[in-house]
Coordinates of C-alpha atoms in Angstrom, one line a residue:
X1 CA -45.0 -7.9 -37.7
X2 CA -43.3 -4.4 -37.6
X3 CA -44.6 -1.5 -39.7
X4 CA -42.2 -0.2 -42.3
X5 CA -41.4 3.5 -42.4
X6 CA -40.6 4.9 -45.9
X7 CA -38.6 8.1 -46.6
X8 CA -37.4 9.8 -49.8
X9 CA -34.3 11.8 -50.8
X10 CA -33.3 13.6 -53.9
X11 CA -29.8 14.0 -55.4
X12 CA -28.7 17.6 -55.4
X13 CA -29.5 19.7 -58.5
X14 CA -27.1 22.5 -59.5
X15 CA -28.7 25.9 -59.0
X16 CA -31.5 24.6 -56.8
X17 CA -32.2 24.1 -53.1
X18 CA -34.2 21.0 -51.9
X19 CA -37.0 20.9 -49.3
X20 CA -39.4 18.0 -48.3
X21 CA -43.1 18.2 -47.4
X22 CA -44.0 14.7 -46.6
X23 CA -43.4 12.8 -49.7
X24 CA -43.4 16.1 -51.7
X25 CA -40.0 17.4 -53.0
X26 CA -39.8 21.2 -53.3
X27 CA -37.0 22.6 -55.5
X28 CA -36.3 26.3 -55.3
X29 CA -34.0 28.1 -57.8
X30 CA -31.1 30.0 -56.2
X31 CA -30.5 33.2 -58.1
X32 CA -26.7 33.8 -58.7
X33 CA -25.8 37.5 -58.8
X34 CA -22.7 39.4 -59.9
X35 CA -21.2 42.8 -59.6
X36 CA -19.7 44.6 -62.6
X37 CA -17.1 47.4 -61.9
X38 CA -16.7 50.3 -64.3
X39 CA -13.8 52.8 -64.5
X40 CA -13.3 56.0 -66.5
X41 CA -9.9 57.1 -67.8
X42 CA -9.3 60.6 -69.3
X43 CA -6.6 61.2 -71.8
X44 CA -6.9 65.0 -72.4
X45 CA -3.7 66.4 -71.0
X46 CA -5.3 67.0 -67.6
X47 CA -8.3 68.7 -69.0
X48 CA -6.3 71.5 -70.6
X49 CA -9.2 72.5 -72.9
X50 CA -11.7 72.5 -70.1
X51 CA -14.2 70.2 -71.8
X52 CA -14.2 67.4 -69.2
X53 CA -17.6 67.3 -67.4
X54 CA -18.2 67.1 -63.7
X55 CA -19.9 63.7 -64.1
X56 CA -20.8 61.1 -66.7
X57 CA -23.6 58.5 -66.9
X58 CA -23.0 55.0 -68.0
X59 CA -25.9 52.9 -69.1
X60 CA -26.1 49.1 -68.6
X61 CA -27.4 46.8 -71.4
X62 CA -28.4 43.2 -71.0
X63 CA -28.2 41.0 -74.1
X64 CA -28.2 44.3 -76.1
X65 CA -31.3 45.7 -74.5
X66 CA -31.5 48.7 -72.1
X67 CA -32.0 47.7 -68.5
X68 CA -32.8 51.3 -67.3
X69 CA -29.9 51.1 -64.9
X70 CA -27.2 53.8 -65.0
X71 CA -24.1 54.5 -63.0
X72 CA -22.8 58.0 -62.3
X73 CA -19.1 58.5 -62.2
X74 CA -17.5 61.7 -60.9
X75 CA -14.1 63.0 -59.7
X76 CA -15.3 62.4 -56.1
X77 CA -15.6 58.6 -56.6
X78 CA -12.4 58.5 -58.7
X79 CA -14.5 58.1 -61.8
X80 CA -15.3 54.5 -60.9
X81 CA -18.2 52.5 -59.5
X82 CA -20.1 49.1 -59.7
X83 CA -23.3 47.8 -61.0
X84 CA -24.3 45.5 -58.0
X85 CA -26.5 42.5 -57.5
X86 CA -27.1 41.7 -61.1
X87 CA -28.6 38.3 -62.0
X88 CA -26.1 36.2 -63.9
X89 CA -28.6 34.0 -65.7
X90 CA -32.0 34.4 -67.4
X91 CA -34.2 31.9 -69.2
X92 CA -31.6 29.2 -68.6
X93 CA -28.7 31.1 -70.2
X94 CA -26.0 33.5 -69.0
X95 CA -26.8 37.2 -69.5
X96 CA -24.4 39.2 -71.7
X97 CA -23.9 42.7 -70.2
X98 CA -22.5 45.7 -72.0
X99 CA -22.3 49.4 -71.3
X100 CA -22.4 52.7 -73.1
X101 CA -21.7 56.3 -72.3
X102 CA -24.8 58.5 -72.6
X103 CA -23.7 62.2 -72.4
X104 CA -23.8 63.8 -75.9
X105 CA -21.9 66.8 -74.6
X106 CA -19.0 64.6 -73.7
X107 CA -19.1 62.7 -77.0
X108 CA -18.8 66.0 -78.9
X109 CA -15.3 66.5 -77.6
X110 CA -14.1 62.9 -76.7
X111 CA -14.1 59.6 -78.5
X112 CA -14.8 56.8 -75.9
X113 CA -13.0 53.5 -76.2
X114 CA -14.6 50.7 -74.1
X115 CA -12.8 47.5 -73.2
X116 CA -13.4 44.6 -70.8
X117 CA -16.5 42.4 -70.0
X118 CA -18.9 41.6 -67.2
X119 CA -16.5 39.1 -65.6
X120 CA -13.4 41.5 -65.3
X121 CA -15.3 44.8 -65.5
X122 CA -15.3 47.6 -68.0
X123 CA -12.9 50.5 -68.7
X124 CA -13.9 53.6 -70.6
X125 CA -11.0 55.6 -72.1
X126 CA -12.0 59.1 -73.3
X127 CA -9.4 60.5 -75.7
X128 CA -9.1 64.0 -77.0
X129 CA -6.6 64.2 -79.9
X130 CA -7.5 67.5 -81.7
X131 CA -7.2 71.2 -81.4
X132 CA -10.1 73.6 -81.2
X133 CA -10.2 76.4 -83.8
X134 CA -9.9 79.0 -81.1
X135 CA -6.9 77.5 -79.4
X136 CA -3.2 77.9 -80.2
X137 CA -0.5 75.3 -80.6
X138 CA 2.0 75.9 -77.8
X139 CA 5.6 74.8 -78.6
X140 CA 8.2 74.3 -75.9
X141 CA 11.6 74.6 -77.6
X142 CA 13.3 72.5 -74.9
X143 CA 10.9 69.6 -75.2
X144 CA 9.1 70.0 -78.5
X145 CA 6.5 67.6 -79.8
X146 CA 6.6 69.6 -83.1
X147 CA 4.0 69.3 -85.8
X148 CA 6.7 70.4 -88.2
X149 CA 9.3 67.7 -88.7
X150 CA 12.1 66.8 -91.1
X151 CA 14.5 64.0 -92.0
X152 CA 18.3 64.4 -92.3
X153 CA 19.6 65.6 -95.6
X154 CA 19.7 62.7 -98.0
X155 CA 22.3 61.7 -100.6
X156 CA 20.7 64.1 -103.1
X157 CA 21.2 67.0 -100.7
X158 CA 17.4 67.2 -100.1
X159 CA 15.4 67.6 -96.9
X160 CA 12.1 65.9 -96.4
X161 CA 9.6 68.1 -94.6
X162 CA 6.4 67.0 -92.9
X163 CA 3.7 69.1 -91.4
X164 CA 0.9 67.2 -89.5
X165 CA -2.0 68.8 -87.6
X166 CA -5.5 67.7 -86.8
X167 CA -8.4 69.0 -88.8
X168 CA -10.0 72.1 -87.1
X169 CA -13.3 71.6 -85.2
X170 CA -16.0 73.2 -87.3
X171 CA -19.7 72.6 -87.0
X172 CA -20.7 70.5 -90.0
X173 CA -23.6 72.9 -90.8
X174 CA -21.2 75.8 -91.1
X175 CA -18.7 73.7 -92.9
X176 CA -21.3 72.6 -95.6
X177 CA -22.7 76.1 -96.1
X178 CA -19.5 78.1 -95.9
X179 CA -16.2 78.1 -97.8
X180 CA -13.7 76.9 -95.3
X181 CA -10.0 76.6 -96.3
X182 CA -6.9 75.7 -94.4
X183 CA -3.8 77.5 -95.5
X184 CA -0.3 76.1 -94.6
X185 CA 2.5 78.6 -94.7
X186 CA 6.1 77.5 -95.0
X187 CA 9.2 79.7 -94.8
X188 CA 12.5 78.0 -95.7
X189 CA 16.1 79.0 -95.1
X190 CA 17.7 81.0 -97.9
X191 CA 19.8 78.0 -99.0
X192 CA 16.8 75.7 -99.0
X193 CA 14.8 76.0 -102.2
X194 CA 11.7 74.5 -103.9
X195 CA 11.4 73.9 -107.6
X196 CA 7.8 74.3 -108.8
X197 CA 8.4 71.9 -111.6
X198 CA 10.3 69.2 -109.7
X199 CA 9.0 69.4 -106.2
X200 CA 6.6 66.6 -105.3
X201 CA 4.2 67.8 -102.7
X202 CA 1.7 65.3 -101.2
X203 CA -1.4 66.2 -99.1
X204 CA -2.7 63.3 -97.0
X205 CA -5.5 62.5 -94.6
X206 CA -4.8 60.2 -91.7
X207 CA -7.7 58.5 -89.9
X208 CA -8.1 58.7 -86.2
X209 CA -7.3 55.0 -85.9
X210 CA -3.7 55.6 -86.9
X211 CA -1.2 57.3 -84.7
X212 CA 0.6 60.5 -85.5
X213 CA 3.3 60.2 -88.1
X214 CA 6.5 60.9 -86.1
X215 CA 7.9 57.6 -87.3
X216 CA 7.0 57.9 -90.9
X217 CA 10.1 58.6 -93.0
X218 CA 9.1 58.6 -96.7
X219 CA 6.0 59.0 -98.9
X220 CA 6.5 55.4 -99.8
X221 CA 5.4 54.5 -96.2
X222 CA 2.1 56.2 -96.7
X223 CA 0.1 53.1 -97.6
X224 CA -2.3 53.6 -94.7
X225 CA -3.2 57.1 -95.8
X226 CA -5.4 58.5 -98.4
X227 CA -3.9 61.1 -100.6
X228 CA -6.1 64.1 -101.2
X229 CA -6.8 64.7 -104.9
X230 CA -5.2 67.8 -106.4
X231 CA -8.7 69.2 -107.0
X232 CA -9.0 69.8 -103.2
X233 CA -5.9 71.9 -102.7
X234 CA -3.7 74.5 -104.5
X235 CA 0.0 75.2 -104.4
X236 CA 1.5 78.6 -104.4
X237 CA 5.3 78.8 -104.8
X238 CA 5.5 82.6 -104.9
X239 CA 3.0 83.9 -102.3
X240 CA 3.0 87.7 -101.7
X241 CA 3.6 87.4 -97.9
X242 CA 7.3 86.4 -98.2
X243 CA 6.7 82.7 -97.6
X244 CA 8.3 80.0 -99.6
X245 CA 5.1 78.0 -100.1
X246 CA 1.4 78.1 -99.5
X247 CA -0.7 74.9 -99.5
X248 CA -4.5 75.9 -99.5
X249 CA -6.7 72.9 -98.6
X250 CA -10.5 73.2 -99.4
X251 CA -12.2 71.8 -96.3
X252 CA -15.7 72.5 -97.5
X253 CA -15.1 70.6 -100.8
X254 CA -13.6 67.7 -98.9
X255 CA -16.7 67.5 -96.6
X256 CA -19.2 68.0 -99.4
X257 CA -17.7 65.2 -101.4
X258 CA -17.6 62.9 -98.5
X259 CA -13.8 62.7 -98.3
X260 CA -13.9 63.9 -94.7
X261 CA -16.9 63.3 -92.3
X262 CA -18.1 64.6 -89.0
X263 CA -16.3 61.8 -87.4
X264 CA -13.0 63.1 -88.9
X265 CA -13.7 66.6 -87.6
X266 CA -14.5 65.4 -84.0
X267 CA -12.1 62.4 -83.9
X268 CA -8.8 64.2 -84.6
X269 CA -8.1 63.1 -88.2
X270 CA -4.9 64.7 -89.2
X271 CA -4.1 66.5 -92.4
X272 CA -0.5 66.2 -93.5
X273 CA 1.8 67.9 -96.0
X274 CA 4.9 66.2 -97.3
X275 CA 7.6 67.7 -99.6
X276 CA 11.3 67.7 -100.4
X277 CA 13.3 70.8 -100.4
X278 CA 16.8 71.0 -101.9
X279 CA 19.9 72.5 -100.4
X280 CA 21.5 74.9 -102.9
X281 CA 25.2 75.5 -103.5
X282 CA 28.3 73.9 -102.0
X283 CA 29.5 73.4 -98.5
X284 CA 26.0 72.2 -97.5
X285 CA 26.9 71.1 -94.0
X286 CA 25.3 73.5 -91.5
X287 CA 22.1 74.5 -89.8
X288 CA 18.8 75.3 -91.6
X289 CA 15.6 76.5 -90.1
X290 CA 12.2 75.7 -91.5
X291 CA 9.2 77.7 -90.1
X292 CA 5.6 77.0 -90.5
X293 CA 2.1 77.9 -89.3
X294 CA -1.4 77.6 -90.6
X295 CA -4.6 79.6 -90.9
X296 CA -8.3 78.8 -91.2
X297 CA -10.5 81.0 -93.4
X298 CA -14.3 81.1 -94.1
X299 CA -14.3 82.8 -97.4
X300 CA -12.2 85.9 -96.9
X301 CA -12.7 85.9 -93.2
X302 CA -9.8 84.8 -91.1
X303 CA -11.1 82.4 -88.4
X304 CA -7.9 81.2 -86.8
X305 CA -4.1 81.5 -86.9
X306 CA -1.9 79.0 -85.2
X307 CA 1.3 79.8 -83.5
X308 CA 4.5 79.4 -85.5
X309 CA 6.4 76.1 -85.3
X310 CA 9.8 75.4 -86.7
X311 CA 12.4 72.7 -87.1
X312 CA 16.2 73.1 -87.1
X313 CA 17.8 70.9 -89.6
X314 CA 21.5 70.1 -88.9
X315 CA 23.6 68.4 -91.6
X316 CA 27.2 67.3 -91.1
X317 CA 30.0 66.3 -93.4
X318 CA 33.0 64.0 -93.1
X319 CA 35.8 65.0 -95.6
X320 CA 38.6 62.5 -96.2
X321 CA 41.7 63.6 -98.0
X322 CA 43.6 60.8 -99.7
X323 CA 47.3 61.5 -100.4
X324 CA 50.4 59.8 -101.8
X325 CA 53.1 59.4 -99.2
X326 CA 55.8 59.3 -101.9
X327 CA 54.6 62.7 -103.3
X328 CA 54.1 64.5 -100.0
X329 CA 56.4 67.5 -99.4
X330 CA 56.3 69.0 -96.0
X331 CA 52.6 69.7 -95.1
X332 CA 51.4 70.0 -98.7
X333 CA 48.8 67.3 -98.5
X334 CA 46.8 68.8 -101.3
X335 CA 49.8 68.7 -103.6
X336 CA 50.0 64.9 -102.9
X337 CA 46.2 64.4 -103.4
X338 CA 45.3 61.0 -104.7
X339 CA 42.2 60.2 -106.8
X340 CA 40.3 56.9 -107.0
X341 CA 40.3 55.7 -103.4
X342 CA 37.0 54.2 -102.3
X343 CA 36.1 54.8 -98.7
X344 CA 33.4 53.3 -96.5
X345 CA 31.4 54.8 -93.6
X346 CA 30.5 52.7 -90.6
X347 CA 28.6 52.9 -87.3
X348 CA 31.1 50.7 -85.4
X349 CA 34.9 50.5 -85.0
X350 CA 34.9 46.9 -86.3
X351 CA 33.5 48.2 -89.6
X352 CA 30.7 45.6 -89.6
X353 CA 27.7 47.9 -89.5
X354 CA 27.8 50.2 -92.5
X355 CA 25.9 53.5 -92.7
X356 CA 23.1 52.9 -95.3
X357 CA 22.1 55.4 -97.9
X358 CA 19.7 54.7 -100.7
X359 CA 19.4 51.1 -99.4
X360 CA 23.1 50.4 -99.9
X361 CA 26.2 51.0 -97.8
X362 CA 27.4 54.6 -97.9
X363 CA 30.7 54.9 -99.8
X364 CA 32.6 57.8 -101.3
X365 CA 35.4 57.9 -103.9
X366 CA 38.2 60.5 -103.9
X367 CA 38.3 62.9 -106.8
X368 CA 41.2 64.7 -108.5
X369 CA 41.4 66.9 -105.4
X370 CA 41.9 63.8 -103.3
X371 CA 38.6 64.4 -101.3
X372 CA 36.1 61.6 -100.6
X373 CA 33.1 63.4 -98.9
X374 CA 30.2 61.9 -96.9
X375 CA 27.4 64.5 -96.9
X376 CA 24.1 64.8 -95.0
X377 CA 25.1 63.1 -91.8
X378 CA 23.3 63.4 -88.5
X379 CA 25.1 64.2 -85.3
X380 CA 27.2 61.3 -83.9
X381 CA 30.3 59.2 -84.2
X382 CA 31.3 57.4 -87.4
X383 CA 34.2 55.2 -88.5
X384 CA 36.0 55.5 -91.9
X385 CA 38.2 52.9 -93.6
X386 CA 39.5 52.3 -97.1
X387 CA 37.7 49.7 -99.2
X388 CA 39.6 49.9 -102.5
X389 CA 43.0 51.7 -103.1
X390 CA 43.8 53.5 -106.3
X391 CA 45.6 51.4 -108.9
X392 CA 49.2 51.0 -108.0
X393 CA 48.8 51.7 -104.3
X394 CA 48.6 49.6 -101.2
X395 CA 45.1 49.6 -99.6
X396 CA 45.2 50.9 -96.0
X397 CA 43.8 48.8 -93.2
X398 CA 43.5 51.9 -90.9
X399 CA 40.2 52.7 -89.3
X400 CA 39.7 56.4 -88.3
X401 CA 37.0 57.7 -85.9
X402 CA 35.1 60.8 -86.9
X403 CA 32.7 62.6 -84.6
X404 CA 30.4 65.3 -85.9
X405 CA 28.5 67.7 -83.5
X406 CA 26.8 71.0 -83.5
X407 CA 29.6 72.7 -81.6
X408 CA 32.3 72.0 -84.2
X409 CA 33.4 74.6 -86.7
X410 CA 31.6 74.4 -90.0
X411 CA 29.8 71.2 -89.0
X412 CA 32.6 69.3 -90.8
X413 CA 35.1 66.7 -89.7
X414 CA 38.3 66.4 -91.8
X415 CA 40.4 63.3 -92.0
X416 CA 43.7 62.5 -93.8
X417 CA 44.4 59.0 -95.1
X418 CA 47.7 58.0 -96.6
X419 CA 48.4 55.5 -99.4
X420 CA 51.8 54.0 -100.1
X421 CA 52.8 53.1 -103.7
X422 CA 52.7 49.4 -104.3
X423 CA 56.1 47.8 -104.3
X424 CA 57.4 46.4 -107.6
X425 CA 56.5 42.8 -108.3
X426 CA 60.0 41.6 -107.4
X427 CA 60.3 38.4 -105.3
X428 CA 61.8 38.7 -101.9
X429 CA 63.7 35.7 -100.5
X430 CA 62.1 34.1 -97.5
X431 CA 64.2 34.3 -94.3
X432 CA 64.8 32.1 -91.3
X433 CA 66.1 33.2 -87.9
X434 CA 66.5 31.4 -84.5
X435 CA 65.9 32.9 -81.1
X436 CA 69.2 31.7 -79.8
X437 CA 71.0 33.4 -82.6
X438 CA 72.7 31.9 -85.7
X439 CA 76.0 30.3 -84.7
X440 CA 75.3 30.4 -81.0
X441 CA 76.4 27.3 -79.1
X442 CA 73.4 25.3 -77.7
X443 CA 73.1 22.3 -75.4
X444 CA 71.2 19.0 -75.4
X445 CA 67.6 19.4 -74.3
X446 CA 67.6 23.1 -75.2
X447 CA 64.5 24.4 -77.1
X448 CA 65.0 26.5 -80.2
X449 CA 62.4 28.7 -81.8
X450 CA 62.8 29.3 -85.5
X451 CA 61.0 32.1 -87.3
X452 CA 60.2 31.8 -91.0
X453 CA 59.4 35.1 -92.8
X454 CA 57.8 35.4 -96.2
X455 CA 56.7 38.3 -98.4
X456 CA 53.9 38.2 -101.1
X457 CA 55.4 40.6 -103.6
X458 CA 52.6 40.0 -106.1
X459 CA 49.7 42.4 -106.9
X460 CA 47.1 39.9 -105.9
X461 CA 46.4 37.7 -102.9
X462 CA 48.1 34.3 -103.0
X463 CA 48.2 31.1 -100.9
X464 CA 51.4 30.4 -99.1
X465 CA 52.8 26.9 -98.4
X466 CA 55.8 26.5 -96.0
X467 CA 57.6 23.2 -95.2
X468 CA 60.4 22.6 -92.7
X469 CA 62.0 19.2 -92.3
X470 CA 63.8 18.6 -89.0
X471 CA 67.1 16.8 -89.0
X472 CA 67.7 13.8 -86.6
X473 CA 69.2 16.1 -83.9
X474 CA 65.9 18.1 -83.4
X475 CA 62.6 17.0 -81.9
X476 CA 59.4 18.8 -82.8
X477 CA 57.8 20.7 -79.9
X478 CA 55.2 23.1 -81.4
X479 CA 54.2 25.3 -84.4
X480 CA 52.2 28.5 -84.7
X481 CA 49.6 29.5 -87.3
X482 CA 48.2 26.0 -87.8
X483 CA 51.4 24.3 -88.7
X484 CA 51.1 20.5 -88.6
X485 CA 53.9 17.9 -88.0
X486 CA 54.2 14.6 -89.9
X487 CA 56.2 12.3 -87.5
X488 CA 57.1 9.9 -90.3
X489 CA 58.7 12.5 -92.6
X490 CA 59.7 14.7 -89.6
X491 CA 58.2 17.7 -91.6
X492 CA 56.2 20.6 -90.4
X493 CA 53.8 22.1 -93.0
X494 CA 51.9 25.5 -93.0
X495 CA 49.2 26.6 -95.5
X496 CA 48.3 30.2 -95.3
X497 CA 45.3 31.1 -97.5
X498 CA 44.9 34.4 -99.3
X499 CA 47.9 36.3 -98.1
X500 CA 47.3 40.0 -99.1
X501 CA 49.4 41.5 -101.9
X502 CA 52.6 43.3 -101.0
X503 CA 52.3 41.9 -97.4
X504 CA 54.8 40.1 -95.3
X505 CA 54.1 37.4 -92.7
X506 CA 55.8 34.8 -90.6
X507 CA 55.3 31.6 -88.7
X508 CA 57.2 30.0 -85.8
X509 CA 58.5 26.5 -85.1
X510 CA 59.9 25.3 -81.8
X511 CA 62.2 22.2 -81.6
X512 CA 64.4 20.7 -78.9
X513 CA 68.0 19.5 -79.3
X514 CA 68.3 15.8 -78.7
X515 CA 71.1 13.3 -78.0
X516 CA 71.4 12.4 -81.7
X517 CA 72.7 15.9 -82.5
X518 CA 76.0 15.8 -84.4
X519 CA 78.6 17.4 -82.1
X520 CA 80.9 18.1 -84.9
X521 CA 78.4 19.9 -87.2
X522 CA 75.8 21.1 -84.7
X523 CA 72.1 21.4 -85.5
X524 CA 70.9 23.1 -88.7
X525 CA 67.5 24.1 -90.0
X526 CA 66.2 25.3 -93.4
X527 CA 62.7 25.8 -94.7
X528 CA 61.0 26.1 -98.1
X529 CA 58.4 28.7 -99.0
X530 CA 56.1 28.6 -102.0
X531 CA 53.9 31.6 -102.8
X532 CA 51.0 31.1 -105.2
X533 CA 52.1 29.2 -108.3
X534 CA 55.7 30.3 -108.0
X535 CA 58.4 27.7 -107.4
X536 CA 59.3 27.0 -103.8
X537 CA 62.3 28.9 -102.5
X538 CA 64.6 27.9 -99.6
X539 CA 65.3 30.1 -96.7
X540 CA 68.8 30.7 -95.5
X541 CA 70.1 28.0 -93.2
X542 CA 70.8 28.6 -89.5
X543 CA 73.2 26.5 -87.5
X544 CA 73.9 26.1 -83.8
X545 CA 77.0 24.2 -82.6
X546 CA 77.2 21.9 -79.5
X547 CA 80.1 21.9 -77.0
X548 CA 82.6 19.1 -77.8
X549 CA 83.1 18.3 -74.1
X550 CA 79.5 18.2 -73.1
X551 CA 78.7 15.1 -70.8
X552 CA 75.6 13.1 -71.3
X553 CA 73.5 10.9 -69.2
X554 CA 74.3 7.2 -69.5
X555 CA 71.8 4.5 -70.2
X556 CA 71.5 2.4 -67.0
X557 CA 69.8 -0.6 -68.5
X558 CA 71.9 -1.3 -71.6
X559 CA 73.6 -4.2 -70.0
X560 CA 77.0 -3.4 -71.4
X561 CA 79.4 -1.6 -69.0
X562 CA 82.5 -1.4 -71.1
X563 CA 81.9 -0.4 -74.7
X564 CA 83.4 3.1 -74.3
X565 CA 80.2 4.8 -75.3
X566 CA 80.1 8.3 -74.0
X567 CA 76.3 8.3 -73.9
X568 CA 76.2 5.5 -71.2
X569 CA 78.6 7.4 -68.9
X570 CA 81.2 4.6 -69.1
X571 CA 84.6 5.6 -70.6
X572 CA 85.9 2.0 -71.1
X573 CA 86.4 1.0 -74.6
X574 CA 87.5 -2.6 -73.9
X575 CA 85.8 -5.6 -75.4
X576 CA 84.8 -8.1 -72.7
X577 CA 85.2 -10.9 -75.2
X578 CA 88.7 -10.4 -76.4
X579 CA 90.5 -9.9 -73.0
X580 CA 91.7 -6.5 -74.0
X581 CA 91.0 -3.9 -71.4
X582 CA 91.4 -1.1 -74.0
X583 CA 92.4 2.4 -73.4
X584 CA 90.7 5.2 -71.6
X585 CA 88.0 7.1 -73.5
X586 CA 86.9 10.6 -73.2
X587 CA 83.4 9.8 -71.9
X588 CA 82.1 12.3 -69.4
X589 CA 80.5 11.7 -66.1
X590 CA 78.0 8.9 -66.3
X591 CA 74.9 8.2 -64.3
X592 CA 75.3 4.5 -64.5
X593 CA 74.1 3.0 -61.2
X594 CA 75.0 6.2 -59.3
X595 CA 78.9 5.7 -59.8
X596 CA 81.2 8.2 -61.4
X597 CA 83.5 6.7 -64.1
X598 CA 86.9 8.2 -64.9
X599 CA 89.1 7.5 -67.9
X600 CA 91.3 4.4 -67.3
X601 CA 94.9 3.5 -68.3
X602 CA 96.2 0.3 -69.6
X603 CA 96.9 -2.7 -67.3
X604 CA 94.9 -4.3 -64.6
X605 CA 93.5 -1.1 -63.1
X606 CA 90.2 -1.4 -65.1
X607 CA 89.6 -4.8 -63.4
X608 CA 90.0 -3.3 -60.0
X609 CA 87.7 -0.4 -61.0
X610 CA 85.0 -2.8 -62.2
X611 CA 85.3 -4.8 -58.9
X612 CA 84.7 -1.7 -56.9
X613 CA 81.8 -0.7 -59.2
X614 CA 80.2 -4.2 -58.8
X615 CA 80.5 -4.0 -55.0
X616 CA 79.0 -0.5 -55.0
X617 CA 76.0 -1.6 -57.1
X618 CA 75.5 -4.7 -55.0
X619 CA 75.6 -2.7 -51.8
X620 CA 73.1 0.0 -53.1
X621 CA 69.9 -0.2 -51.1
X622 CA 66.8 -0.9 -53.2
X623 CA 68.5 0.1 -56.4
X624 CA 65.7 -1.2 -58.6
X625 CA 65.5 -4.2 -60.9
X626 CA 67.6 -2.6 -63.7
X627 CA 70.4 -1.7 -61.4
X628 CA 70.4 -5.2 -59.7
X629 CA 70.5 -6.8 -63.1
X630 CA 73.3 -4.5 -64.2
X631 CA 75.2 -5.2 -60.9
X632 CA 74.9 -9.0 -61.6
X633 CA 76.2 -8.6 -65.1
X634 CA 79.1 -6.5 -63.9
X635 CA 79.9 -9.2 -61.3
X636 CA 79.7 -11.9 -64.0
X637 CA 82.1 -9.9 -66.2
X638 CA 84.5 -9.4 -63.4
X639 CA 84.5 -13.1 -62.7
X640 CA 85.5 -13.8 -66.3
X641 CA 88.3 -11.4 -66.1
X642 CA 89.6 -12.9 -62.8
X643 CA 89.6 -16.4 -64.3
X644 CA 91.7 -15.3 -67.1

């Protein structure tokens, strides 16, 4: 027999390579490695304080433990690098790698924020968001990121003022052992006043995790801030340096009591002052400057004075004069002033987007001087319309544009709105007109457009119902304003909802003159109008005559050639059954089979005419079934006449 040779094989095992030594299988583990990129980003206004180091060291941690590996990042390597050849697994599991920044000098001035992971890499962002005590705040008036801010003047003629700056950087040992205070100085325009009893001044701290408060408008929005208790600050409404207000904040007490921490001092926590100042007097539209700066003291020793900052508050006014047109003499609008008109202010010409004040649409009502005034407006374009007219006057539907800007005199835009006295509640008869003109001659087939006018003479809105019944000589063509036509009753009906008081309106009806129109009387039309609950009133009647000698088109398929009907183009009035040829009629030119008929005289001439007509019809090429039948009937009729 033949000797059997045996071999062995092993299925592949993930993460291992396989080798054979005789019948021994050797599995070797393949170590998978990874590279982890790291990048540093500086957010410090291009190192304007000079605290950015030449290099930083980043330590690598594996499963939370130090690996002893560090990566040095510098400007020369674009503040980026890689941890290379790192094992991905250990003890049968994937290793979790993290990093940390190690330089204490850097951490003194910057707060690192690390994002990412081992798979996509890590990014370290170093932010610096605070001012040193020995640095000034520089303000560029053309492009200011001011720490003094304000809101527009509100409906109570008050300005909300906000001052917001980071806490000064002070060594905590000094802060705890000294007596550090931060004094805010505020100088207000002469027409801007503070009332010590009524002014609500708030002092707040904002954590470094919350952005600066440029978007915060009211104290009610301060839910993410902690109000500093009054024991930590004092208010001075009559300081001896000419300022309008001093706010002295005790930084040492805040630190000692744990309200602020070392992290707040190094992390850019802001301290904020909020208050409302009132505009005093009348004619408040204008420009007002609010100036502020702050100082830091240790006891009585001045440590730092910031540069002055300011905010210019502009407030504008739109003044609307309402006047009575019936009382106006020349240009004496004030003498015709009208009280009680309610005006609305809008951001758009369609008056769909109202300006909001105190959570409701901004409105103003004219006083005895006729003025309705919108105060405290910001620069821009607005639209004004009347919402309610004074009693006894017609509300205007006019919309007026008003633009306020810094280059206008007095920061005020003046408008004049007229009101007409309401008409007496006397009904006005509805009226009807026709485009062809009343009494004008019209022809068959001509379209006539009737206009029906109405007037709501009442003091309130009312529904209007209009009906117009067409006589037999008119065919309906169309109606405007939603008019509907009932073919059975030949009536057009309009329903107009909520017609305004003291307002007129109109609708139109188009109809065509048909062959049933009475030539003696012409075509006439009258409509009825009902306003509200009043009884319906008829309009005047309009009439259009028709020409007495107008020809018409005959009916080629009526089968009767000699009944003297002017509508079929045949003037014969004879009766084919009584042997009387009749007398000539006045029928016009017919279209019967393409032959022209003329009035006939007594005697045998009609017979000869009919013979000629029959021959002509029979000879017509392809005259159509109706014409052939008509020709046959005419020949039959002629035969009867000849037999007699």
